[in-house]
Each structure stands twice: as C-alpha cells, then as structure tokens.
Amino acid sequence: MCTKPHNAAVDVVITVHNMESCVAACLDSLIRQTVPPLHIIIVEDGSTDASATVIDTFAKNDQRFTVISTNGIGAGAARNRGMQEVSAPYFMLLDGDDVFHPTMIESLYRAAADGNADIAICDMQEMDDATGAFTHPLWALKQSQLPPTAAFDGWRAMSGNLFAAFMGWPWDKLYRTEFIRSAGLAFPEDLANSEDMLFTYQALVLAKRLAVVNEVLIDHRMGRGNTVSSSREKAPIAFYDAICRMKSFLQQQPDDTWVKLQQDYLNWAFDWTLWNIETMADEGTRRMLAQRLHDGAFPGLQLDSRPASFFTLYPRSMVRYAVLMTWLDASTRDNGPLGNLKQLPYGKHKFWDFMNPVEKALTVWREKHPKPSEW
C-alpha cells in the first residue's frame, strides 16, 4: 500500500479488477474533477492483466492517489477495504471502468453540503464499450417518484417508491462518512453478487436527508464483459438471498418502517426477480429460475399470500410474469403463485396471448417506435 498525506473534502474509493483497457479513462476523468481537494483510493484486486501498471503510472505522477493491492477478494470485500482508508467528510464508491464528468464530485458535494444530506445522488448515462454510443435510461433516476425539492427528509418525504426512484448500485451516490460509519454499513462479503444492492438500499432507507442532482454526470460502461453482473449464472440464486436479507433488515427497523415500505419493497423485489430471470445468459438457467418462481420457491416475495393487484406498482410486472410462465409446460402455467394468467390485472400492458389482431399490430408498431419511459 502507498499511503500519502492528504486533506480531502471527498475521498473516492475505486475498485479495479482486470480493467487494463478502460481504467486509464476512469482515472483521467477523476484527476480532471473541479473540486479540490480530492483523495483517490484505488483497490487493485488481483488483476491478471496490466491494470496495476496503468494505476501505478497515475499514482507516481499524482500525490492524491493511494493504491491498495488485494488478492482477488471480490467486489464487496474490496470496497470494504477501501472504505477503511476513508477519512474525508464525504466519500464515493466508484467502478474503475466508468467515466465521470468533470463537475460530478463538486455537484454532489455541494448538493450534500447545502442540503445537509447523508446521501447525494446524480443521474447517469450508459456508454457502449464497443461503439462509444451513449444512451440515457430514464429508469436510472425516476423523477416521477421524487419530491420537487433538491433535498428532502429521506423516504418519509417521498410520495413515490424509494426503491423505484433510485437504483441499487453505489456508484452514482456520494455518502457522508459519519453517517455510514455510525450506521455500521458495509458490503456483505459472502454473496457472489447483489451485495451492492444491500449496501445501497440500506443506506437509502437509513438516510435522514437525501439530495438529488438531476444531471447526467456519469458514463457507465456497458458491454465490456467479464463483469460481476455478467457472471450471475455462477450463483443464480444469490439475488434472492439478497432480497430476503433486505426484507429482514426492513422488518428489524424501528417504528413503522416495514408497515410503510412493505408494498414498495415487495413490488421492487418482484420486479428485480423478473429482471434476474429474464437477463440470465444461459437459457437453462432462465428456465430453472422461472420454474422456481412458478413453484413458489421464492416465498420471501409473498406472491401467494397477496392478491395480484398488490404487485402492480410496476406497470409491466404482470405481463413479464405471464411471459415467464409461458416458458413452462402449457398445462401448468396457470398454477403459479399469481394464479390464472387470464385473470391477472395487466392494466394497459396486455399479455400477447390475450390480444386481438388490432392490439397485436399496435403493440408491434410501438415496439418499433418506442417512447422514452421511466418504466
């Protein structure tokens, strides 16, 4: 480890594993940040490519860098190791393959300080690794779920869904150090994936004040391959373990936290389960998970103990669930936890099998001419 003196307003923790092709762009975007002073803590987690060499070049030329070498301990443990070095009033947890706009840290720092916030959140855009093309996914920061003010008193001041408003990743957020430490928050190190969701949503629930910067300040690299999100097939049930742990966390909170957040959370958990099944790369894994969903093997979602209408906060959830059920045997698809597919409350998003020809034609046209949507 190379420890250097600093007097930073913000510490930045970056985890790097086999990012030789892109870590230089990440670090270059950090040294161009407009906010002084800044301390950059890099956890180089056992890369087998030239990532360490690239990082050392930056560290030799800039006293703001601290480099920590670990031996492939994983994303959660690497972030925890980096957080041990944090001493500034605020810090961020960033990925080594992303690129950050010059005013990102300054904007989040000012928002947190001015709003007396425990967490400040910004917007992002996706950057295709192969083409460099940008896409702005409106779902990353759902303005419809947020109060009109830039800073507000946490989830209790929100009329919308906390879990829908913000994504369960840590890297678009600036955290007040004392808040995280007093809450005792850390990344679970025994989960093969989904550990970032637990840390992020626990922090958002506990935060007394939140601040939002409605600006795209991060270019999140997509399609690089060899990432945690692309290797979920190695532990396909880890997401459900994380869902149950988060549910237990909410139920253990004092006062009326679970009473007020349970529908929002269970709707989010259902949506995230559908996403985890839909996006598995291996068809056999997808079908296995769909079968488990059908068989009630995810009881923490409470799908069989509540009416289907309880789970309609996400507009497309019923359609997506129905599609997964049709992957299974035709004689059993109506015996899943939400019952007969024809009787589900689809809303305006009808299931293909139950559309008339005109509705099918309109659906095909809309798919070819999509409108930007938060959902």
Short mmCIF file of C-alpha atoms in Angstrom, two decimals:
data_model
loop_
_atom_site.label_atom_id
_atom_site.label_comp_id
_atom_site.label_asym_id
_atom_site.label_seq_id
_atom_site.Cartn_x
_atom_site.Cartn_y
_atom_site.Cartn_z
CA MET A 1 0.00 0.00 0.00
CA CYS A 2 1.17 3.50 -0.81
CA THR A 3 -0.23 5.94 1.76
CA LYS A 4 0.15 9.64 1.11
CA PRO A 5 -0.84 12.65 3.23
CA HIS A 6 -4.00 14.42 2.19
CA ASN A 7 -6.61 16.85 3.43
CA ALA A 8 -9.51 15.92 1.20
CA ALA A 9 -13.08 17.12 1.23
CA VAL A 10 -14.07 13.94 -0.62
CA ASP A 11 -12.45 10.51 -0.71
CA VAL A 12 -13.05 8.36 -3.78
CA VAL A 13 -12.79 4.59 -3.48
CA ILE A 14 -12.30 2.78 -6.80
CA THR A 15 -12.20 -0.99 -7.17
CA VAL A 16 -10.31 -2.42 -10.14
CA HIS A 17 -10.07 -5.98 -11.43
CA ASN A 18 -8.83 -6.67 -14.96
CA MET A 19 -9.66 -3.24 -16.37
CA GLU A 20 -6.48 -2.60 -18.36
CA SER A 21 -8.44 -1.36 -21.38
CA CYS A 22 -10.50 1.27 -19.56
CA VAL A 23 -9.09 2.17 -16.14
CA ALA A 24 -6.92 4.97 -17.58
CA ALA A 25 -10.01 6.77 -18.89
CA CYS A 26 -11.62 6.42 -15.47
CA LEU A 27 -8.63 7.79 -13.58
CA ASP A 28 -8.08 10.58 -16.10
CA SER A 29 -11.69 11.71 -15.56
CA LEU A 30 -11.07 11.81 -11.82
CA ILE A 31 -7.93 13.91 -11.91
CA ARG A 32 -9.89 16.40 -14.04
CA GLN A 33 -12.56 16.88 -11.37
CA THR A 34 -13.25 20.51 -10.50
CA VAL A 35 -13.48 20.03 -6.72
CA PRO A 36 -10.34 20.39 -4.62
CA PRO A 37 -9.03 18.74 -2.52
CA LEU A 38 -9.63 15.14 -3.56
CA HIS A 39 -8.16 11.83 -2.40
CA ILE A 40 -8.37 8.81 -4.73
CA ILE A 41 -8.12 5.37 -3.10
CA ILE A 42 -7.66 2.55 -5.61
CA VAL A 43 -8.14 -1.06 -4.55
CA GLU A 44 -6.42 -3.17 -7.23
CA ASP A 45 -7.96 -6.57 -6.59
CA GLY A 46 -5.66 -9.18 -8.03
CA SER A 47 -5.82 -8.27 -11.70
CA THR A 48 -4.13 -10.67 -14.10
CA ASP A 49 -3.75 -8.07 -16.85
CA ALA A 50 -1.79 -4.79 -16.84
CA SER A 51 -4.26 -2.86 -14.67
CA ALA A 52 -1.73 -2.49 -11.84
CA THR A 53 0.85 -0.99 -14.20
CA VAL A 54 -1.61 1.60 -15.51
CA ILE A 55 -2.64 2.51 -11.97
CA ASP A 56 0.96 2.84 -10.75
CA THR A 57 1.70 5.29 -13.56
CA PHE A 58 -1.06 7.59 -12.36
CA ALA A 59 -0.06 7.20 -8.70
CA LYS A 60 3.58 8.11 -9.37
CA ASN A 61 2.53 11.36 -11.01
CA ASP A 62 -0.21 12.47 -8.59
CA GLN A 63 0.09 12.64 -4.80
CA ARG A 64 -3.69 12.37 -4.42
CA PHE A 65 -3.59 8.63 -5.14
CA THR A 66 -3.39 5.84 -2.58
CA VAL A 67 -3.04 2.34 -4.05
CA ILE A 68 -4.03 -0.79 -2.14
CA SER A 69 -3.31 -4.24 -3.56
CA THR A 70 -5.53 -7.18 -2.64
CA ASN A 71 -5.50 -10.75 -3.87
CA GLY A 72 -8.82 -11.29 -5.64
CA ILE A 73 -11.02 -10.83 -2.59
CA GLY A 74 -14.08 -9.80 -4.63
CA ALA A 75 -16.03 -6.60 -5.21
CA GLY A 76 -17.71 -6.35 -1.81
CA ALA A 77 -14.59 -7.06 0.21
CA ALA A 78 -12.52 -4.73 -1.98
CA ARG A 79 -14.94 -1.87 -1.36
CA ASN A 80 -14.89 -2.57 2.37
CA ARG A 81 -11.09 -2.49 2.30
CA GLY A 82 -11.15 0.84 0.50
CA MET A 83 -13.65 2.31 2.95
CA GLN A 84 -11.24 1.58 5.79
CA GLU A 85 -8.96 4.27 4.34
CA VAL A 86 -11.68 6.92 4.13
CA SER A 87 -11.14 9.93 6.36
CA ALA A 88 -12.77 12.79 4.45
CA PRO A 89 -16.23 14.09 5.42
CA TYR A 90 -17.72 12.54 2.28
CA PHE A 91 -16.80 9.65 0.01
CA MET A 92 -17.85 7.88 -3.18
CA LEU A 93 -17.61 4.23 -4.27
CA LEU A 94 -16.83 4.11 -7.97
CA ASP A 95 -16.20 1.44 -10.59
CA GLY A 96 -12.89 1.51 -12.46
CA ASP A 97 -14.46 1.14 -15.88
CA ASP A 98 -16.74 4.19 -15.75
CA VAL A 99 -16.02 7.78 -16.82
CA PHE A 100 -17.03 10.75 -14.67
CA HIS A 101 -17.94 14.22 -15.88
CA PRO A 102 -15.64 16.99 -14.55
CA THR A 103 -18.25 18.51 -12.24
CA MET A 104 -19.59 15.24 -10.81
CA ILE A 105 -17.93 15.32 -7.41
CA GLU A 106 -18.30 19.07 -6.98
CA SER A 107 -22.01 18.94 -7.84
CA LEU A 108 -22.71 16.07 -5.45
CA TYR A 109 -20.57 17.60 -2.70
CA ARG A 110 -22.38 20.95 -2.94
CA ALA A 111 -25.76 19.24 -3.01
CA ALA A 112 -24.96 17.19 0.09
CA ALA A 113 -23.47 20.12 1.99
CA ASP A 114 -26.19 22.61 1.04
CA GLY A 115 -28.96 20.10 1.70
CA ASN A 116 -27.43 18.72 4.90
CA ALA A 117 -27.84 15.31 3.26
CA ASP A 118 -26.49 11.91 4.23
CA ILE A 119 -26.51 10.85 0.57
CA ALA A 120 -26.49 12.82 -2.68
CA ILE A 121 -27.47 11.09 -5.94
CA CYS A 122 -26.92 12.08 -9.58
CA ASP A 123 -28.14 10.83 -12.95
CA MET A 124 -26.14 8.69 -15.39
CA GLN A 125 -26.00 7.50 -18.96
CA GLU A 126 -24.86 4.23 -20.48
CA MET A 127 -21.79 4.12 -22.75
CA ASP A 128 -21.37 1.24 -25.17
CA ASP A 129 -17.88 -0.16 -24.75
CA ALA A 130 -17.55 -1.14 -28.41
CA THR A 131 -19.03 1.90 -30.15
CA GLY A 132 -18.83 4.66 -27.55
CA ALA A 133 -22.51 5.47 -28.16
CA PHE A 134 -24.49 6.96 -25.30
CA THR A 135 -27.98 6.06 -24.09
CA HIS A 136 -29.83 7.87 -21.32
CA PRO A 137 -32.04 5.34 -19.48
CA LEU A 138 -34.76 7.29 -17.71
CA TRP A 139 -35.26 4.46 -15.25
CA ALA A 140 -31.90 5.16 -13.59
CA LEU A 141 -33.32 8.16 -11.73
CA LYS A 142 -37.11 8.23 -11.74
CA GLN A 143 -38.07 11.87 -11.26
CA SER A 144 -41.75 10.93 -11.01
CA GLN A 145 -41.04 9.25 -7.67
CA LEU A 146 -39.21 12.21 -6.13
CA PRO A 147 -40.31 15.36 -4.29
CA PRO A 148 -39.95 18.65 -6.19
CA THR A 149 -37.17 19.89 -3.92
CA ALA A 150 -33.46 19.19 -4.45
CA ALA A 151 -33.07 17.92 -0.87
CA PHE A 152 -35.68 16.30 1.35
CA ASP A 153 -36.16 14.29 4.55
CA GLY A 154 -35.45 10.83 3.21
CA TRP A 155 -38.03 8.26 2.14
CA ARG A 156 -40.64 9.61 4.55
CA ALA A 157 -40.83 12.80 2.47
CA MET A 158 -41.42 10.83 -0.73
CA SER A 159 -44.86 10.09 -2.11
CA GLY A 160 -43.23 7.75 -4.63
CA ASN A 161 -41.35 4.47 -4.24
CA LEU A 162 -37.83 4.79 -2.79
CA PHE A 163 -36.74 1.52 -4.39
CA ALA A 164 -38.03 2.54 -7.80
CA ALA A 165 -36.68 6.09 -7.61
CA PHE A 166 -33.05 5.04 -7.18
CA MET A 167 -31.05 2.11 -8.48
CA GLY A 168 -29.46 -0.29 -6.02
CA TRP A 169 -25.91 0.43 -7.12
CA PRO A 170 -23.47 2.53 -5.07
CA TRP A 171 -21.51 4.45 -7.71
CA ASP A 172 -23.93 7.31 -8.52
CA LYS A 173 -24.03 8.39 -4.89
CA LEU A 174 -21.92 10.47 -2.52
CA TYR A 175 -22.09 9.42 1.14
CA ARG A 176 -21.50 11.31 4.36
CA THR A 177 -18.76 9.34 6.07
CA GLU A 178 -20.00 9.71 9.63
CA PHE A 179 -23.49 8.57 8.59
CA ILE A 180 -22.21 5.34 7.02
CA ARG A 181 -19.90 4.58 9.93
CA SER A 182 -22.44 5.31 12.65
CA ALA A 183 -24.93 3.05 10.86
CA GLY A 184 -22.32 0.28 10.69
CA LEU A 185 -22.91 -0.29 6.98
CA ALA A 186 -20.62 -2.48 4.89
CA PHE A 187 -20.84 -4.74 1.87
CA PRO A 188 -21.63 -8.40 2.65
CA GLU A 189 -18.63 -10.45 1.61
CA ASP A 190 -20.37 -13.84 1.42
CA LEU A 191 -22.57 -13.06 -1.60
CA ALA A 192 -21.29 -13.82 -5.08
CA ASN A 193 -23.39 -10.96 -6.48
CA SER A 194 -26.09 -8.48 -5.40
CA GLU A 195 -24.02 -7.28 -2.44
CA ASP A 196 -24.12 -3.73 -3.79
CA MET A 197 -27.93 -3.70 -3.60
CA LEU A 198 -27.89 -4.47 0.12
CA PHE A 199 -25.43 -1.72 0.99
CA THR A 200 -27.12 0.87 -1.21
CA TYR A 201 -30.74 0.35 -0.21
CA GLN A 202 -29.91 0.01 3.47
CA ALA A 203 -28.14 3.36 3.28
CA LEU A 204 -31.05 4.98 1.41
CA VAL A 205 -33.56 3.70 3.97
CA LEU A 206 -31.49 4.90 6.93
CA ALA A 207 -30.65 8.32 5.48
CA LYS A 208 -32.41 11.17 7.26
CA ARG A 209 -31.77 13.54 4.36
CA LEU A 210 -31.33 12.88 0.65
CA ALA A 211 -30.23 15.27 -2.09
CA VAL A 212 -30.66 14.79 -5.84
CA VAL A 213 -28.64 16.35 -8.65
CA ASN A 214 -30.79 15.95 -11.75
CA GLU A 215 -27.84 15.96 -14.16
CA VAL A 216 -26.11 13.20 -16.12
CA LEU A 217 -22.66 13.12 -14.52
CA ILE A 218 -21.54 9.52 -15.11
CA ASP A 219 -20.86 7.50 -18.24
CA HIS A 220 -21.49 3.92 -17.14
CA ARG A 221 -19.64 1.49 -19.39
CA MET A 222 -21.74 -1.36 -20.80
CA GLY A 223 -20.82 -4.44 -22.79
CA ARG A 224 -17.26 -4.80 -21.53
CA GLY A 225 -17.76 -8.41 -20.45
CA ASN A 226 -16.08 -10.22 -17.55
CA THR A 227 -18.04 -8.18 -15.01
CA VAL A 228 -19.87 -9.25 -11.86
CA SER A 229 -23.26 -8.63 -13.48
CA SER A 230 -22.39 -10.83 -16.46
CA SER A 231 -21.31 -13.76 -14.27
CA ARG A 232 -24.52 -14.15 -12.26
CA GLU A 233 -25.00 -17.64 -13.69
CA LYS A 234 -22.30 -18.86 -11.31
CA ALA A 235 -24.60 -18.08 -8.36
CA PRO A 236 -28.09 -17.64 -9.86
CA ILE A 237 -29.93 -17.62 -6.53
CA ALA A 238 -27.74 -15.02 -4.80
CA PHE A 239 -30.13 -12.25 -5.82
CA TYR A 240 -32.93 -13.91 -3.84
CA ASP A 241 -30.70 -14.29 -0.79
CA ALA A 242 -30.06 -10.55 -1.00
CA ILE A 243 -33.80 -9.85 -1.35
CA CYS A 244 -34.50 -11.82 1.84
CA ARG A 245 -31.70 -10.10 3.75
CA MET A 246 -33.00 -6.68 2.75
CA LYS A 247 -36.52 -7.66 3.75
CA SER A 248 -35.25 -8.80 7.15
CA PHE A 249 -33.37 -5.52 7.54
CA LEU A 250 -36.56 -3.53 6.88
CA GLN A 251 -38.57 -5.64 9.30
CA GLN A 252 -35.97 -5.05 12.02
CA GLN A 253 -36.14 -1.28 11.73
CA PRO A 254 -37.96 0.61 14.49
CA ASP A 255 -41.34 2.30 14.34
CA ASP A 256 -43.43 1.80 11.22
CA THR A 257 -40.71 1.33 8.61
CA TRP A 258 -41.83 -2.08 7.36
CA VAL A 259 -45.51 -1.17 7.53
CA LYS A 260 -44.97 1.84 5.29
CA LEU A 261 -42.39 0.36 2.93
CA GLN A 262 -43.53 -3.25 2.51
CA GLN A 263 -45.65 -2.78 -0.63
CA ASP A 264 -42.99 -0.63 -2.29
CA TYR A 265 -40.29 -3.12 -1.38
CA LEU A 266 -42.18 -6.28 -2.36
CA ASN A 267 -43.11 -4.73 -5.71
CA TRP A 268 -39.47 -3.85 -6.28
CA ALA A 269 -38.36 -7.34 -5.20
CA PHE A 270 -40.84 -8.93 -7.63
CA ASP A 271 -39.61 -6.67 -10.43
CA TRP A 272 -35.98 -7.45 -9.63
CA THR A 273 -36.69 -11.17 -9.56
CA LEU A 274 -38.26 -10.93 -13.02
CA TRP A 275 -35.23 -8.99 -14.27
CA ASN A 276 -32.79 -11.51 -12.82
CA ILE A 277 -34.60 -14.33 -14.60
CA GLU A 278 -35.05 -12.50 -17.92
CA THR A 279 -31.42 -11.42 -18.20
CA MET A 280 -29.63 -14.66 -17.35
CA ALA A 281 -27.43 -15.50 -20.32
CA ASP A 282 -27.98 -19.24 -20.14
CA GLU A 283 -31.39 -20.47 -21.33
CA GLY A 284 -31.34 -23.44 -18.98
CA THR A 285 -30.74 -21.16 -16.00
CA ARG A 286 -33.58 -18.88 -17.10
CA ARG A 287 -36.00 -21.78 -17.32
CA MET A 288 -34.84 -23.20 -14.00
CA LEU A 289 -35.49 -19.88 -12.27
CA ALA A 290 -38.86 -19.46 -14.00
CA GLN A 291 -39.82 -22.93 -12.75
CA ARG A 292 -38.76 -21.99 -9.22
CA LEU A 293 -40.86 -18.85 -9.43
CA HIS A 294 -43.84 -20.94 -10.60
CA ASP A 295 -43.33 -23.48 -7.82
CA GLY A 296 -43.28 -20.88 -5.04
CA ALA A 297 -39.58 -21.36 -4.31
CA PHE A 298 -39.19 -17.63 -3.60
CA PRO A 299 -41.57 -17.33 -0.61
CA GLY A 300 -39.97 -14.08 0.57
CA LEU A 301 -41.73 -12.31 -2.30
CA GLN A 302 -45.11 -13.20 -0.71
CA LEU A 303 -46.69 -13.70 -4.13
CA ASP A 304 -49.02 -16.43 -2.93
CA SER A 305 -50.25 -14.59 0.15
CA ARG A 306 -51.43 -11.37 -1.50
CA PRO A 307 -53.74 -10.56 -4.41
CA ALA A 308 -52.06 -9.99 -7.76
CA SER A 309 -53.27 -6.38 -7.71
CA PHE A 310 -50.85 -5.77 -4.80
CA PHE A 311 -47.96 -6.23 -7.25
CA THR A 312 -48.94 -3.74 -9.94
CA LEU A 313 -46.89 -0.70 -8.86
CA TYR A 314 -44.54 -1.51 -11.74
CA PRO A 315 -46.75 -1.22 -14.85
CA ARG A 316 -45.29 -4.16 -16.80
CA SER A 317 -44.85 -6.69 -14.00
CA MET A 318 -47.92 -8.79 -14.81
CA VAL A 319 -47.01 -9.08 -18.49
CA ARG A 320 -43.44 -10.03 -17.71
CA TYR A 321 -44.57 -12.63 -15.18
CA ALA A 322 -47.01 -14.12 -17.70
CA VAL A 323 -44.26 -14.42 -20.31
CA LEU A 324 -42.08 -16.36 -17.86
CA MET A 325 -44.94 -18.72 -17.08
CA THR A 326 -45.38 -19.49 -20.78
CA TRP A 327 -41.83 -20.82 -20.87
CA LEU A 328 -43.10 -23.75 -18.80
CA ASP A 329 -45.43 -26.63 -19.56
CA ALA A 330 -48.73 -25.38 -21.02
CA SER A 331 -50.76 -27.46 -18.57
CA THR A 332 -49.22 -25.83 -15.51
CA ARG A 333 -48.64 -22.18 -16.44
CA ASP A 334 -51.88 -21.08 -14.71
CA ASN A 335 -50.93 -22.80 -11.45
CA GLY A 336 -48.23 -20.34 -10.45
CA PRO A 337 -48.34 -18.13 -7.35
CA LEU A 338 -50.43 -15.41 -9.04
CA GLY A 339 -52.99 -17.80 -10.49
CA ASN A 340 -54.71 -17.91 -13.87
CA LEU A 341 -52.95 -15.74 -16.43
CA LYS A 342 -56.22 -14.56 -18.00
CA GLN A 343 -57.33 -13.08 -14.69
CA LEU A 344 -54.22 -11.04 -13.94
CA PRO A 345 -54.56 -7.24 -13.66
CA TYR A 346 -52.49 -6.28 -16.72
CA GLY A 347 -53.63 -2.68 -16.95
CA LYS A 348 -52.74 -1.04 -20.25
CA HIS A 349 -49.92 -3.51 -20.92
CA LYS A 350 -51.82 -6.55 -22.13
CA PHE A 351 -50.37 -10.03 -22.49
CA TRP A 352 -49.75 -11.01 -26.13
CA ASP A 353 -51.72 -14.28 -25.95
CA PHE A 354 -54.89 -12.41 -24.97
CA MET A 355 -54.72 -9.57 -27.53
CA ASN A 356 -56.94 -9.26 -30.57
CA PRO A 357 -55.29 -8.74 -34.01
CA VAL A 358 -55.58 -4.96 -33.86
CA GLU A 359 -53.97 -4.83 -30.42
CA LYS A 360 -51.15 -7.08 -31.61
CA ALA A 361 -50.47 -4.88 -34.62
CA LEU A 362 -50.42 -1.77 -32.42
CA THR A 363 -48.05 -3.47 -30.00
CA VAL A 364 -45.65 -4.39 -32.80
CA TRP A 365 -45.71 -0.80 -34.06
CA ARG A 366 -45.00 0.57 -30.58
CA GLU A 367 -42.06 -1.77 -30.16
CA LYS A 368 -40.59 -0.43 -33.39
CA HIS A 369 -41.24 3.18 -32.31
CA PRO A 370 -40.57 3.17 -28.55
CA LYS A 371 -41.08 6.26 -26.47
CA PRO A 372 -38.66 7.05 -23.65
CA SER A 373 -40.11 5.91 -20.34
CA GLU A 374 -39.04 5.71 -16.72
CA TRP A 375 -40.57 2.25 -16.57
#
